[in-house]
Coordinates of N, CA, C and O in Angstrom, one line a residue:
M1 N -55.8 4.5 24.1 CA -54.7 4.4 23.1 C -55.2 4.5 21.7 O -54.6 5.2 20.8
G2 N -56.3 3.8 21.4 CA -56.9 3.8 20.1 C -57.3 5.2 19.7 O -57.2 5.6 18.5
G3 N -57.8 6.0 20.6 CA -58.2 7.3 20.3 C -57.1 8.2 19.9 O -57.2 9.1 19.1
I4 N -55.9 8.0 20.6 CA -54.7 8.8 20.3 C -54.2 8.5 18.9 O -53.9 9.4 18.1
L5 N -54.2 7.2 18.5 CA -53.8 6.8 17.2 C -54.7 7.3 16.1 O -54.3 7.7 15.1
A6 N -56.0 7.3 16.4 CA -57.0 7.8 15.5 C -56.8 9.3 15.3 O -56.9 9.8 14.1
W7 N -56.5 10.0 16.4 CA -56.2 11.5 16.3 C -55.0 11.8 15.4 O -55.0 12.6 14.6
V8 N -53.9 11.0 15.7 CA -52.7 11.2 14.9 C -52.9 10.9 13.5 O -52.4 11.7 12.6
A9 N -53.6 9.8 13.2 CA -53.9 9.4 11.8 C -54.7 10.5 11.0 O -54.5 10.8 9.8
G10 N -55.6 11.1 11.8 CA -56.5 12.1 11.1 C -56.0 13.6 11.3 O -56.7 14.5 10.7
S11 N -54.9 13.8 12.0 CA -54.5 15.1 12.3 C -53.8 15.7 11.1 O -52.8 15.2 10.6
G12 N -54.3 16.9 10.7 CA -53.6 17.6 9.6 C -52.2 18.1 10.0 O -51.3 18.2 9.2
V13 N -52.1 18.4 11.3 CA -50.8 18.9 11.8 C -49.7 17.9 11.7 O -48.6 18.1 11.2
V14 N -50.0 16.6 12.2 CA -49.1 15.5 12.2 C -48.7 15.2 10.7 O -47.6 15.0 10.4
Q15 N -49.7 15.1 9.9 CA -49.5 14.8 8.5 C -48.6 15.9 7.8 O -47.7 15.6 7.0
G16 N -48.9 17.1 8.2 CA -48.1 18.2 7.7 C -46.6 18.1 8.1 O -45.7 18.4 7.3
I17 N -46.4 17.8 9.3 CA -45.0 17.6 9.8 C -44.3 16.5 9.1 O -43.2 16.6 8.7
I18 N -45.0 15.4 8.9 CA -44.4 14.2 8.2 C -44.1 14.6 6.7 O -43.0 14.4 6.2
I19 N -45.1 15.2 6.0 CA -44.8 15.7 4.7 C -43.8 16.7 4.6 O -42.9 16.6 3.7
G20 N -43.8 17.7 5.5 CA -42.8 18.7 5.5 C -41.4 18.2 5.7 O -40.4 18.6 5.1
G21 N -41.3 17.2 6.7 CA -40.0 16.6 7.0 C -39.5 15.8 5.8 O -38.3 15.9 5.5
T22 N -40.4 15.1 5.1 CA -40.0 14.3 3.9 C -39.5 15.2 2.8 O -38.4 15.0 2.2
L23 N -40.2 16.3 2.6 CA -39.8 17.3 1.5 C -38.5 18.0 1.8 O -37.6 18.2 1.0
A24 N -38.3 18.3 3.1 CA -37.0 18.9 3.5 C -35.9 17.9 3.3 O -34.8 18.4 2.8
F25 N -36.0 16.7 3.7 CA -35.0 15.7 3.5 C -34.6 15.5 2.0 O -33.5 15.6 1.6
L26 N -35.7 15.4 1.1 CA -35.4 15.2 -0.3 C -34.8 16.5 -0.9 O -33.9 16.4 -1.8
T27 N -35.2 17.7 -0.4 CA -34.6 18.9 -0.9 C -33.1 19.0 -0.5 O -32.2 19.4 -1.3
A28 N -32.8 18.6 0.7 CA -31.4 18.5 1.2 C -30.5 17.6 0.3 O -29.4 17.9 -0.1
I29 N -31.1 16.4 -0.1 CA -30.4 15.5 -0.9 C -30.1 16.1 -2.3 O -29.0 16.1 -2.8
V30 N -31.1 16.8 -2.9 CA -30.9 17.4 -4.2 C -29.9 18.5 -4.1 O -29.0 18.6 -5.0
V31 N -29.9 19.3 -3.1 CA -29.0 20.4 -2.9 C -27.6 19.9 -2.7 O -26.6 20.3 -3.4
M32 N -27.4 18.8 -1.9 CA -26.0 18.3 -1.7 C -25.5 17.6 -3.0 O -24.3 17.8 -3.3
N33 N -26.4 17.0 -3.7 CA -25.9 16.4 -5.0 C -25.5 17.4 -6.0 O -24.5 17.3 -6.7
T34 N -26.2 18.6 -6.0 CA -25.9 19.7 -6.9 C -24.6 20.3 -6.5 O -23.7 20.6 -7.4
V35 N -24.4 20.5 -5.2 CA -23.1 21.1 -4.7 C -21.9 20.1 -5.1 O -20.9 20.5 -5.5
A36 N -22.2 18.8 -4.8 CA -21.1 17.8 -5.1 C -20.7 17.8 -6.5 O -19.5 17.8 -6.9
R37 N -21.7 17.9 -7.4 CA -21.4 18.0 -8.9 C -20.5 19.2 -9.2 O -19.6 19.2 -10.1
S38 N -20.8 20.3 -8.6 CA -20.1 21.6 -8.9 C -18.7 21.6 -8.4 O -17.9 22.4 -8.9
I39 N -18.4 20.8 -7.4 CA -17.0 20.7 -6.9 C -16.2 19.5 -7.3 O -15.1 19.3 -6.9
T40 N -16.8 18.7 -8.2 CA -16.2 17.4 -8.6 C -15.5 17.7 -9.9 O -16.0 18.3 -10.8
T41 N -14.2 17.1 -10.0 CA -13.5 17.1 -11.2 C -13.6 15.8 -11.9 O -13.4 14.7 -11.2
S42 N -13.9 15.7 -13.2 CA -14.0 14.5 -13.9 C -13.1 14.5 -15.1 O -13.1 15.4 -15.9
V43 N -12.2 13.4 -15.2 CA -11.3 13.3 -16.4 C -11.2 11.8 -16.7 O -10.8 11.0 -15.8
D44 N -11.5 11.4 -18.0 CA -11.3 10.1 -18.5 C -12.0 9.0 -17.6 O -11.5 7.9 -17.4
G45 N -13.2 9.3 -17.1 CA -14.0 8.4 -16.3 C -13.7 8.5 -14.8 O -14.4 7.9 -14.0
W46 N -12.6 9.2 -14.4 CA -12.3 9.3 -13.0 C -12.8 10.6 -12.4 O -12.7 11.6 -13.1
T47 N -13.3 10.5 -11.2 CA -13.8 11.7 -10.6 C -13.0 11.9 -9.3 O -12.6 11.0 -8.6
S48 N -12.9 13.2 -8.9 CA -12.2 13.5 -7.6 C -12.8 14.8 -7.1 O -13.3 15.6 -7.9
I49 N -12.7 15.0 -5.8 CA -13.2 16.2 -5.1 C -12.1 16.8 -4.3 O -12.1 16.5 -3.1
P50 N -11.2 17.5 -4.9 CA -10.0 18.0 -4.1 C -10.3 18.9 -3.0 O -9.5 19.1 -2.1
V51 N -11.5 19.6 -2.9 CA -11.7 20.6 -1.9 C -12.2 20.0 -0.6 O -12.3 20.6 0.4
C52 N -12.6 18.7 -0.6 CA -13.1 18.1 0.6 C -12.1 18.1 1.8 O -10.9 17.9 1.6
G53 N -12.6 18.2 3.0 CA -11.8 18.1 4.2 C -11.2 19.4 4.6 O -10.5 19.5 5.7
R54 N -11.3 20.5 3.8 CA -10.6 21.8 4.1 C -11.4 22.5 5.2 O -12.7 22.6 5.1
P55 N -10.8 23.0 6.2 CA -11.5 23.7 7.3 C -12.3 24.9 6.9 O -13.3 25.2 7.5
G56 N -12.0 25.6 5.8 CA -12.7 26.8 5.4 C -13.9 26.5 4.6 O -14.6 27.5 4.2
N57 N -14.3 25.3 4.3 CA -15.4 24.9 3.5 C -16.7 25.4 4.2 O -16.8 25.3 5.4
G58 N -17.7 25.9 3.4 CA -19.0 26.3 4.0 C -19.8 25.0 4.3 O -19.4 23.9 4.0
L59 N -20.9 25.3 4.9 CA -21.8 24.2 5.4 C -22.2 23.3 4.3 O -22.2 22.0 4.4
L60 N -22.6 23.8 3.1 CA -23.1 23.0 2.0 C -22.0 22.2 1.4 O -22.2 21.0 1.1
V61 N -20.8 22.7 1.3 CA -19.7 21.9 0.8 C -19.3 20.8 1.7 O -19.1 19.7 1.3
R62 N -19.3 21.1 3.0 CA -19.0 20.1 4.0 C -20.0 19.0 4.0 O -19.7 17.8 4.1
A63 N -21.3 19.3 3.8 CA -22.4 18.3 3.8 C -22.3 17.5 2.5 O -22.4 16.3 2.6
A64 N -22.0 18.1 1.4 CA -21.8 17.4 0.1 C -20.6 16.4 0.2 O -20.7 15.3 -0.3
C65 N -19.5 16.9 0.8 CA -18.4 16.0 0.9 C -18.6 14.9 1.9 O -18.2 13.7 1.6
A66 N -19.4 15.1 3.0 CA -19.7 14.1 3.9 C -20.5 13.0 3.2 O -20.4 11.8 3.5
K67 N -21.4 13.4 2.4 CA -22.3 12.5 1.6 C -21.5 11.7 0.6 O -21.6 10.5 0.5
A68 N -20.6 12.3 -0.1 CA -19.8 11.7 -1.2 C -18.6 10.9 -0.6 O -18.4 9.8 -1.1
L69 N -17.9 11.4 0.3 CA -16.7 10.8 0.8 C -16.7 10.9 2.4 O -16.0 11.8 2.9
P70 N -17.4 10.1 3.1 CA -17.4 10.3 4.6 C -16.0 10.1 5.1 O -15.2 9.3 4.7
M71 N -15.7 10.9 6.1 CA -14.4 10.9 6.8 C -13.2 11.0 5.9 O -12.2 10.4 6.1
V72 N -13.3 11.9 4.9 CA -12.2 12.1 4.0 C -11.1 13.0 4.6 O -11.4 13.9 5.4
N73 N -9.9 12.7 4.1 CA -8.8 13.6 4.5 C -8.7 14.8 3.6 O -9.3 14.8 2.5
V74 N -8.0 15.8 4.0 CA -7.7 16.9 3.0 C -6.9 16.3 1.9 O -6.1 15.3 2.0
F75 N -7.0 16.9 0.7 CA -6.4 16.4 -0.5 C -4.9 16.3 -0.4 O -4.2 15.5 -1.0
E76 N -4.3 17.2 0.4 CA -2.8 17.2 0.6 C -2.4 16.0 1.4 O -1.2 15.6 1.4
E77 N -3.3 15.4 2.2 CA -2.9 14.2 2.9 C -3.3 12.9 2.1 O -2.6 11.9 2.2
A78 N -4.4 12.9 1.4 CA -4.8 11.8 0.6 C -5.7 12.2 -0.5 O -6.7 12.8 -0.3
A79 N -5.2 11.8 -1.7 CA -6.0 12.1 -2.9 C -6.8 10.9 -3.3 O -6.3 9.8 -3.3
Y80 N -8.1 11.1 -3.7 CA -9.0 10.0 -4.0 C -9.5 10.2 -5.4 O -10.0 11.3 -5.7
W81 N -9.5 9.2 -6.2 CA -10.1 9.2 -7.5 C -11.0 8.0 -7.6 O -10.7 6.9 -7.2
T82 N -12.2 8.2 -8.1 CA -13.2 7.1 -8.2 C -13.7 7.0 -9.7 O -13.9 8.0 -10.3
A83 N -13.8 5.8 -10.2 CA -14.3 5.5 -11.5 C -15.4 4.5 -11.4 O -15.2 3.4 -10.9
A84 N -16.6 4.9 -12.0 CA -17.7 4.0 -12.1 C -18.0 3.8 -13.6 O -18.9 3.1 -14.0
E85 N -17.2 4.5 -14.4 CA -17.3 4.4 -15.9 C -15.9 4.2 -16.5 O -14.9 4.5 -15.9
D86 N -15.9 3.6 -17.7 CA -14.6 3.4 -18.4 C -14.3 4.7 -19.1 O -15.0 5.7 -19.0
G87 N -13.1 4.8 -19.7 CA -12.7 6.0 -20.4 C -13.6 6.4 -21.5 O -13.6 7.6 -21.9
A88 N -14.5 5.5 -22.0 CA -15.4 5.9 -23.1 C -16.8 6.3 -22.5 O -17.7 6.6 -23.3
G89 N -16.9 6.4 -21.2 CA -18.1 6.8 -20.6 C -19.1 5.8 -20.3 O -20.3 6.1 -19.9
Q90 N -18.8 4.5 -20.5 CA -19.7 3.4 -20.3 C -19.5 2.9 -18.8 O -18.4 2.8 -18.3
R91 N -20.6 2.5 -18.2 CA -20.6 2.0 -16.8 C -19.7 0.8 -16.7 O -19.8 -0.1 -17.6
L92 N -19.0 0.7 -15.6 CA -18.1 -0.5 -15.4 C -19.1 -1.7 -15.0 O -19.9 -1.5 -14.1
T93 N -18.9 -2.8 -15.6 CA -19.7 -4.0 -15.2 C -18.8 -5.2 -15.3 O -17.9 -5.3 -16.1
G94 N -19.1 -6.2 -14.4 CA -18.4 -7.4 -14.4 C -18.6 -8.3 -15.6 O -18.0 -9.3 -15.8
H95 N -19.6 -7.9 -16.5 CA -19.9 -8.6 -17.7 C -18.8 -8.3 -18.8 O -18.8 -8.9 -19.9
R96 N -17.9 -7.4 -18.5 CA -16.9 -7.0 -19.5 C -15.5 -7.1 -18.8 O -15.4 -7.0 -17.6
D97 N -14.5 -7.1 -19.6 CA -13.1 -7.2 -19.1 C -12.5 -5.8 -19.4 O -12.7 -5.2 -20.5
Y98 N -11.6 -5.4 -18.5 CA -10.9 -4.0 -18.6 C -9.4 -4.1 -18.3 O -9.0 -5.0 -17.6
I99 N -8.7 -3.1 -18.8 CA -7.3 -3.0 -18.5 C -7.1 -1.6 -18.0 O -7.6 -0.6 -18.6
L100 N -6.4 -1.4 -16.9 CA -5.9 -0.1 -16.4 C -4.4 -0.2 -16.6 O -3.7 -0.9 -15.8
R101 N -3.9 0.6 -17.5 CA -2.4 0.6 -17.8 C -1.8 1.8 -17.3 O -2.1 2.9 -17.6
F102 N -0.8 1.6 -16.4 CA 0.1 2.6 -15.9 C 1.4 2.6 -16.7 O 2.1 1.5 -16.6
E103 N 1.7 3.6 -17.4 CA 3.0 3.6 -18.1 C 4.1 3.6 -17.0 O 3.9 3.9 -15.9
A104 N 5.3 3.3 -17.5 CA 6.5 3.1 -16.6 C 6.6 4.4 -15.7 O 6.7 5.5 -16.2
G105 N 6.6 4.2 -14.4 CA 6.8 5.3 -13.4 C 5.6 6.2 -13.3 O 5.8 7.3 -12.7
Q106 N 4.4 5.7 -13.7 CA 3.3 6.6 -13.7 C 2.2 6.3 -12.7 O 1.1 6.7 -12.9
F107 N 2.6 5.5 -11.7 CA 1.6 5.3 -10.6 C 1.5 6.7 -9.9 O 2.4 7.5 -10.0
P108 N 0.5 7.0 -9.2 CA 0.3 8.3 -8.5 C 1.6 8.7 -7.7 O 1.9 7.9 -6.8
P109 N 2.2 9.8 -8.0 CA 3.4 10.2 -7.2 C 2.9 10.5 -5.7 O 1.8 11.1 -5.5
N110 N 3.7 10.0 -4.8 CA 3.3 10.1 -3.4 C 4.5 10.0 -2.5 O 5.6 9.5 -2.9
D111 N 4.4 10.4 -1.2 CA 5.4 10.3 -0.2 C 5.1 9.2 0.8 O 5.7 9.1 1.9
A112 N 4.0 8.5 0.6 CA 3.6 7.4 1.5 C 3.3 6.1 0.7 O 4.2 5.3 0.6
F113 N 2.1 6.0 0.2 CA 1.8 4.8 -0.7 C 0.5 5.1 -1.5 O -0.2 6.1 -1.2
W114 N 0.3 4.3 -2.5 CA -1.0 4.3 -3.3 C -1.7 3.0 -3.1 O -1.1 2.0 -2.8
S115 N -3.0 3.0 -3.4 CA -3.7 1.8 -3.4 C -4.9 1.9 -4.4 O -5.4 3.0 -4.7
L116 N -5.2 0.7 -5.0 CA -6.3 0.6 -6.0 C -7.3 -0.4 -5.5 O -6.8 -1.6 -5.3
T117 N -8.6 -0.1 -5.3 CA -9.5 -1.0 -4.8 C -10.8 -1.1 -5.7 O -11.2 -0.2 -6.2
V118 N -11.3 -2.4 -5.8 CA -12.5 -2.6 -6.5 C -13.6 -2.8 -5.5 O -13.4 -3.5 -4.5
T119 N -14.7 -2.1 -5.6 CA -15.9 -2.2 -4.7 C -17.2 -2.3 -5.6 O -17.2 -2.1 -6.8
D120 N -18.3 -2.6 -4.8 CA -19.6 -2.5 -5.5 C -19.9 -1.1 -5.7 O -19.1 -0.2 -5.3
V121 N -21.1 -0.8 -6.2 CA -21.4 0.6 -6.5 C -21.6 1.5 -5.2 O -21.5 2.7 -5.2
V122 N -21.9 0.8 -4.1 CA -22.1 1.5 -2.8 C -20.8 1.8 -2.2 O -20.7 2.8 -1.4
G123 N -19.8 1.0 -2.5 CA -18.5 1.2 -1.9 C -18.0 0.1 -1.0 O -16.9 0.2 -0.4
Y124 N -18.7 -1.0 -1.0 CA -18.3 -2.2 -0.2 C -17.5 -3.2 -1.0 O -17.7 -3.4 -2.2
M125 N -16.4 -3.7 -0.4 CA -15.6 -4.7 -1.1 C -16.5 -6.0 -1.3 O -17.4 -6.3 -0.5
V126 N -16.2 -6.7 -2.3 CA -17.0 -7.9 -2.6 C -16.1 -9.2 -2.6 O -14.9 -9.1 -2.9
S127 N -16.6 -10.3 -2.1 CA -15.8 -11.5 -2.0 C -15.6 -12.0 -3.4 O -16.3 -11.8 -4.4
N128 N -14.4 -12.7 -3.6 CA -14.1 -13.3 -4.9 C -13.2 -14.5 -4.6 O -12.7 -14.7 -3.5
P129 N -13.0 -15.4 -5.6 CA -12.3 -16.6 -5.4 C -10.9 -16.5 -4.8 O -10.4 -17.4 -4.1
V130 N -10.2 -15.4 -5.1 CA -8.8 -15.3 -4.6 C -8.7 -14.4 -3.4 O -7.6 -14.2 -2.9
G131 N -9.8 -13.9 -2.9 CA -9.7 -13.0 -1.7 C -8.9 -11.7 -1.9 O -8.4 -11.2 -1.0
R132 N -8.9 -11.2 -3.1 CA -8.1 -10.0 -3.4 C -9.0 -8.9 -3.9 O -9.8 -9.1 -4.8
S133 N -9.0 -7.8 -3.2 CA -9.8 -6.6 -3.6 C -9.0 -5.4 -3.9 O -9.6 -4.4 -4.3
S134 N -7.7 -5.5 -3.7 CA -6.9 -4.3 -4.0 C -5.5 -4.6 -4.3 O -5.0 -5.7 -4.0
F135 N -4.8 -3.6 -5.0 CA -3.4 -3.6 -5.2 C -2.8 -2.4 -4.5 O -3.6 -1.4 -4.4
D136 N -1.6 -2.4 -4.2 CA -0.9 -1.1 -3.7 C 0.5 -1.2 -4.1 O 1.0 -2.0 -4.9
D137 N 1.3 -0.2 -3.6 CA 2.7 -0.1 -4.0 C 3.6 -1.2 -3.5 O 4.7 -1.3 -4.0
R138 N 3.0 -2.0 -2.6 CA 3.8 -3.2 -2.2 C 3.4 -4.5 -2.9 O 4.0 -5.5 -2.7
S139 N 2.4 -4.4 -3.8 CA 2.0 -5.6 -4.6 C 3.1 -6.0 -5.6 O 3.7 -5.1 -6.2
D140 N 3.2 -7.2 -5.8 CA 4.2 -7.8 -6.7 C 3.5 -7.9 -8.1 O 3.0 -8.9 -8.5
L141 N 3.5 -6.8 -8.8 CA 2.8 -6.7 -10.1 C 3.9 -6.9 -11.2 O 5.0 -6.4 -11.2
A142 N 3.5 -7.7 -12.2 CA 4.4 -8.0 -13.4 C 4.3 -6.8 -14.3 O 3.3 -6.3 -14.7
A143 N 5.5 -6.4 -14.8 CA 5.6 -5.3 -15.7 C 5.7 -5.8 -17.2 O 6.2 -6.9 -17.4
N144 N 5.3 -5.0 -18.1 CA 5.4 -5.3 -19.5 C 6.9 -5.0 -19.9 O 7.6 -4.4 -19.2
A145 N 7.2 -5.4 -21.2 CA 8.6 -5.2 -21.6 C 9.0 -3.7 -21.6 O 10.2 -3.4 -21.4
D146 N 8.1 -2.8 -21.8 CA 8.4 -1.4 -21.8 C 8.3 -0.8 -20.4 O 8.5 0.4 -20.3
G147 N 8.1 -1.6 -19.4 CA 8.1 -1.1 -18.0 C 6.7 -0.7 -17.6 O 6.5 -0.4 -16.4
S148 N 5.7 -0.6 -18.5 CA 4.3 -0.3 -18.1 C 3.7 -1.5 -17.3 O 4.2 -2.6 -17.4
I149 N 2.7 -1.2 -16.6 CA 2.0 -2.3 -15.8 C 0.5 -2.2 -16.1 O -0.1 -1.2 -16.0
D150 N 0.0 -3.4 -16.5 CA -1.4 -3.6 -16.8 C -2.1 -4.2 -15.5 O -1.6 -5.2 -15.0
I151 N -3.1 -3.6 -15.0 CA -4.0 -4.2 -14.0 C -5.2 -4.6 -14.7 O -5.9 -3.8 -15.4
L152 N -5.5 -5.9 -14.6 CA -6.6 -6.5 -15.3 C -7.8 -6.6 -14.4 O -7.8 -7.3 -13.4
L153 N -8.9 -5.9 -14.8 CA -10.1 -5.8 -14.0 C -11.1 -6.7 -14.8 O -11.7 -6.3 -15.8
Q154 N -11.4 -7.9 -14.2 CA -12.4 -8.8 -14.8 C -12.9 -9.8 -13.8 O -12.2 -10.0 -12.8
Q155 N -14.0 -10.4 -14.2 CA -14.6 -11.4 -13.3 C -13.8 -12.7 -13.2 O -13.7 -13.3 -12.1
T156 N -13.3 -13.2 -14.3 CA -12.6 -14.5 -14.3 C -11.1 -14.3 -14.5 O -10.7 -13.3 -15.1
A157 N -10.4 -15.2 -14.0 CA -8.9 -15.1 -14.0 C -8.4 -15.1 -15.4 O -8.8 -15.9 -16.2
P158 N -7.5 -14.2 -15.8 CA -6.9 -14.2 -17.1 C -5.7 -15.2 -17.2 O -4.8 -15.1 -16.4
P159 N -5.8 -16.2 -18.0 CA -4.8 -17.3 -18.0 C -3.4 -16.7 -18.2 O -3.1 -15.9 -19.1
G160 N -2.5 -17.1 -17.3 CA -1.1 -16.7 -17.3 C -0.9 -15.3 -16.8 O 0.3 -14.9 -16.8
R161 N -1.9 -14.5 -16.5 CA -1.7 -13.2 -16.0 C -2.4 -12.9 -14.7 O -2.8 -11.8 -14.3
E162 N -2.6 -14.0 -13.9 CA -3.3 -13.9 -12.6 C -2.6 -12.9 -11.6 O -3.3 -12.4 -10.8
Q163 N -1.3 -12.7 -11.8 CA -0.5 -11.9 -10.9 C -1.0 -10.4 -10.9 O -1.0 -9.7 -9.8
N164 N -1.5 -10.0 -12.0 CA -2.0 -8.6 -12.1 C -3.6 -8.5 -12.2 O -4.1 -7.5 -12.6
W165 N -4.2 -9.6 -11.8 CA -5.7 -9.7 -11.9 C -6.3 -9.1 -10.6 O -6.1 -9.6 -9.5
L166 N -7.2 -8.2 -10.8 CA -8.0 -7.7 -9.7 C -9.5 -8.1 -10.0 O -10.1 -7.5 -10.9
P167 N -10.0 -9.1 -9.3 CA -11.4 -9.6 -9.6 C -12.4 -8.5 -9.4 O -12.4 -7.7 -8.5
T168 N -13.4 -8.6 -10.3 CA -14.6 -7.7 -10.3 C -15.8 -8.5 -10.0 O -15.9 -9.7 -10.3
P169 N -16.8 -7.8 -9.4 CA -18.1 -8.5 -9.1 C -18.9 -8.8 -10.4 O -18.5 -8.2 -11.5
S170 N -19.9 -9.5 -10.4 CA -20.7 -9.9 -11.6 C -21.5 -8.7 -12.1 O -21.7 -8.6 -13.3
G171 N -21.9 -7.8 -11.3 CA -22.7 -6.6 -11.7 C -21.9 -5.4 -11.9 O -20.6 -5.4 -12.1
R172 N -22.5 -4.2 -11.7 CA -21.8 -3.0 -11.8 C -20.9 -2.8 -10.6 O -21.1 -3.3 -9.5
F173 N -19.8 -2.1 -10.8 CA -18.8 -1.9 -9.8 C -18.1 -0.6 -10.0 O -18.3 0.1 -11.0
R174 N -17.2 -0.2 -9.1 CA -16.4 1.0 -9.2 C -15.0 0.7 -8.7 O -14.8 -0.3 -8.0
V175 N -14.1 1.6 -9.1 CA -12.7 1.4 -8.7 C -12.3 2.7 -8.0 O -12.6 3.8 -8.4
M176 N -11.6 2.6 -6.9 CA -11.1 3.8 -6.2 C -9.5 3.7 -6.1 O -9.0 2.7 -5.7
L177 N -8.9 4.8 -6.5 CA -7.5 4.9 -6.5 C -7.2 6.0 -5.4 O -7.8 7.1 -5.4
R178 N -6.2 5.7 -4.5 CA -5.8 6.6 -3.5 C -4.3 6.8 -3.5 O -3.6 5.9 -3.8
A179 N -3.9 8.1 -3.2 CA -2.5 8.4 -3.1 C -2.3 9.1 -1.8 O -2.9 10.2 -1.6
Y180 N -1.6 8.5 -0.8 CA -1.4 9.2 0.5 C -0.1 10.0 0.5 O 0.9 9.5 0.0
L181 N -0.2 11.2 1.0 CA 0.8 12.2 0.9 C 1.1 12.4 -0.6 O 2.3 12.1 -1.0
P182 N 0.1 12.8 -1.4 CA 0.4 12.9 -2.8 C 1.5 13.9 -3.2 O 1.7 14.8 -2.5
G183 N 2.1 13.6 -4.3 CA 3.2 14.4 -4.8 C 2.7 15.7 -5.4 O 1.5 15.9 -5.6
A184 N 3.7 16.5 -5.8 CA 3.4 17.8 -6.4 C 2.5 17.7 -7.6 O 1.6 18.6 -7.9
A185 N 2.8 16.7 -8.5 CA 2.0 16.6 -9.7 C 0.5 16.3 -9.5 O -0.3 16.7 -10.2
V186 N 0.2 15.6 -8.4 CA -1.2 15.4 -8.0 C -1.8 16.7 -7.5 O -2.9 17.1 -7.8
L187 N -1.0 17.4 -6.6 CA -1.6 18.6 -6.0 C -1.8 19.7 -6.9 O -2.8 20.5 -6.8
D188 N -0.9 19.8 -8.0 CA -1.1 20.9 -8.9 C -2.0 20.5 -10.1 O -2.3 21.3 -11.0
G189 N -2.5 19.3 -10.1 CA -3.5 18.8 -11.1 C -2.9 18.4 -12.4 O -3.6 18.0 -13.3
S190 N -1.6 18.3 -12.5 CA -0.9 17.9 -13.7 C -0.9 16.4 -13.9 O -0.8 15.9 -15.0
Y191 N -1.0 15.6 -12.8 CA -1.0 14.2 -12.9 C -2.4 13.7 -13.3 O -3.4 14.2 -12.8
R192 N -2.5 12.8 -14.3 CA -3.7 12.3 -14.8 C -3.7 10.8 -14.6 O -2.8 10.1 -15.1
V193 N -4.8 10.3 -14.0 CA -5.0 8.8 -13.9 C -5.3 8.3 -15.3 O -6.2 8.8 -15.9
P194 N -4.7 7.2 -15.7 CA -5.0 6.6 -17.0 C -6.5 6.1 -17.0 O -7.0 5.7 -16.0
P195 N -7.1 6.1 -18.2 CA -8.5 5.6 -18.2 C -8.6 4.1 -18.1 O -7.6 3.4 -18.4
V196 N -9.7 3.6 -17.5 CA -10.0 2.2 -17.5 C -10.5 1.9 -19.0 O -11.5 2.5 -19.4
V197 N -9.9 0.9 -19.6 CA -10.2 0.7 -21.0 C -10.8 -0.7 -21.2 O -10.3 -1.7 -20.6
R198 N -11.9 -0.8 -21.9 CA -12.6 -2.1 -22.1 C -11.7 -2.9 -23.1 O -11.3 -2.4 -24.1
V199 N -11.6 -4.2 -22.8 CA -10.8 -5.0 -23.7 C -11.7 -5.4 -24.9 O -12.8 -5.8 -24.7

């Protein structure tokens, strides 16, 4: 057994296979990231990839979509927007407080429902004191006098405004907005998600 291990350790063929496999893996990651950037739309800190899930996509686009949004629906079934930065281009962090304001009637148009979720940078929900990680169209959100709705993204509860508070983790985080069976304004690109604004 020791002789086999010594041969493997000293074999140029085995080392070549390992090095070649590692380089191929890293090259594939670089290529998928490049393709993902080329098909990603970014507006006011929010990114989306509308072409994911379509049957006619080529191999590289399918691979890039699988890496960015595993098991994604076609855009006509579910639109996804992700923000890891605020509207000014600064990374979202629990060390700061933010407001996401939807003007009256300006939640994503849809024929099913919408949802807004806070996750860590990997995409996992994080525990918080109130056990709340998302809002959706069934949430009882308090409206402002003009009908707009502020969603407060911060680590600690805002006094008197807890109803619209979506707790954030202590470090970096991201926010994902989804619209299921999105409306025409989403599909034609005219709908714009409001920016996340630092307080």
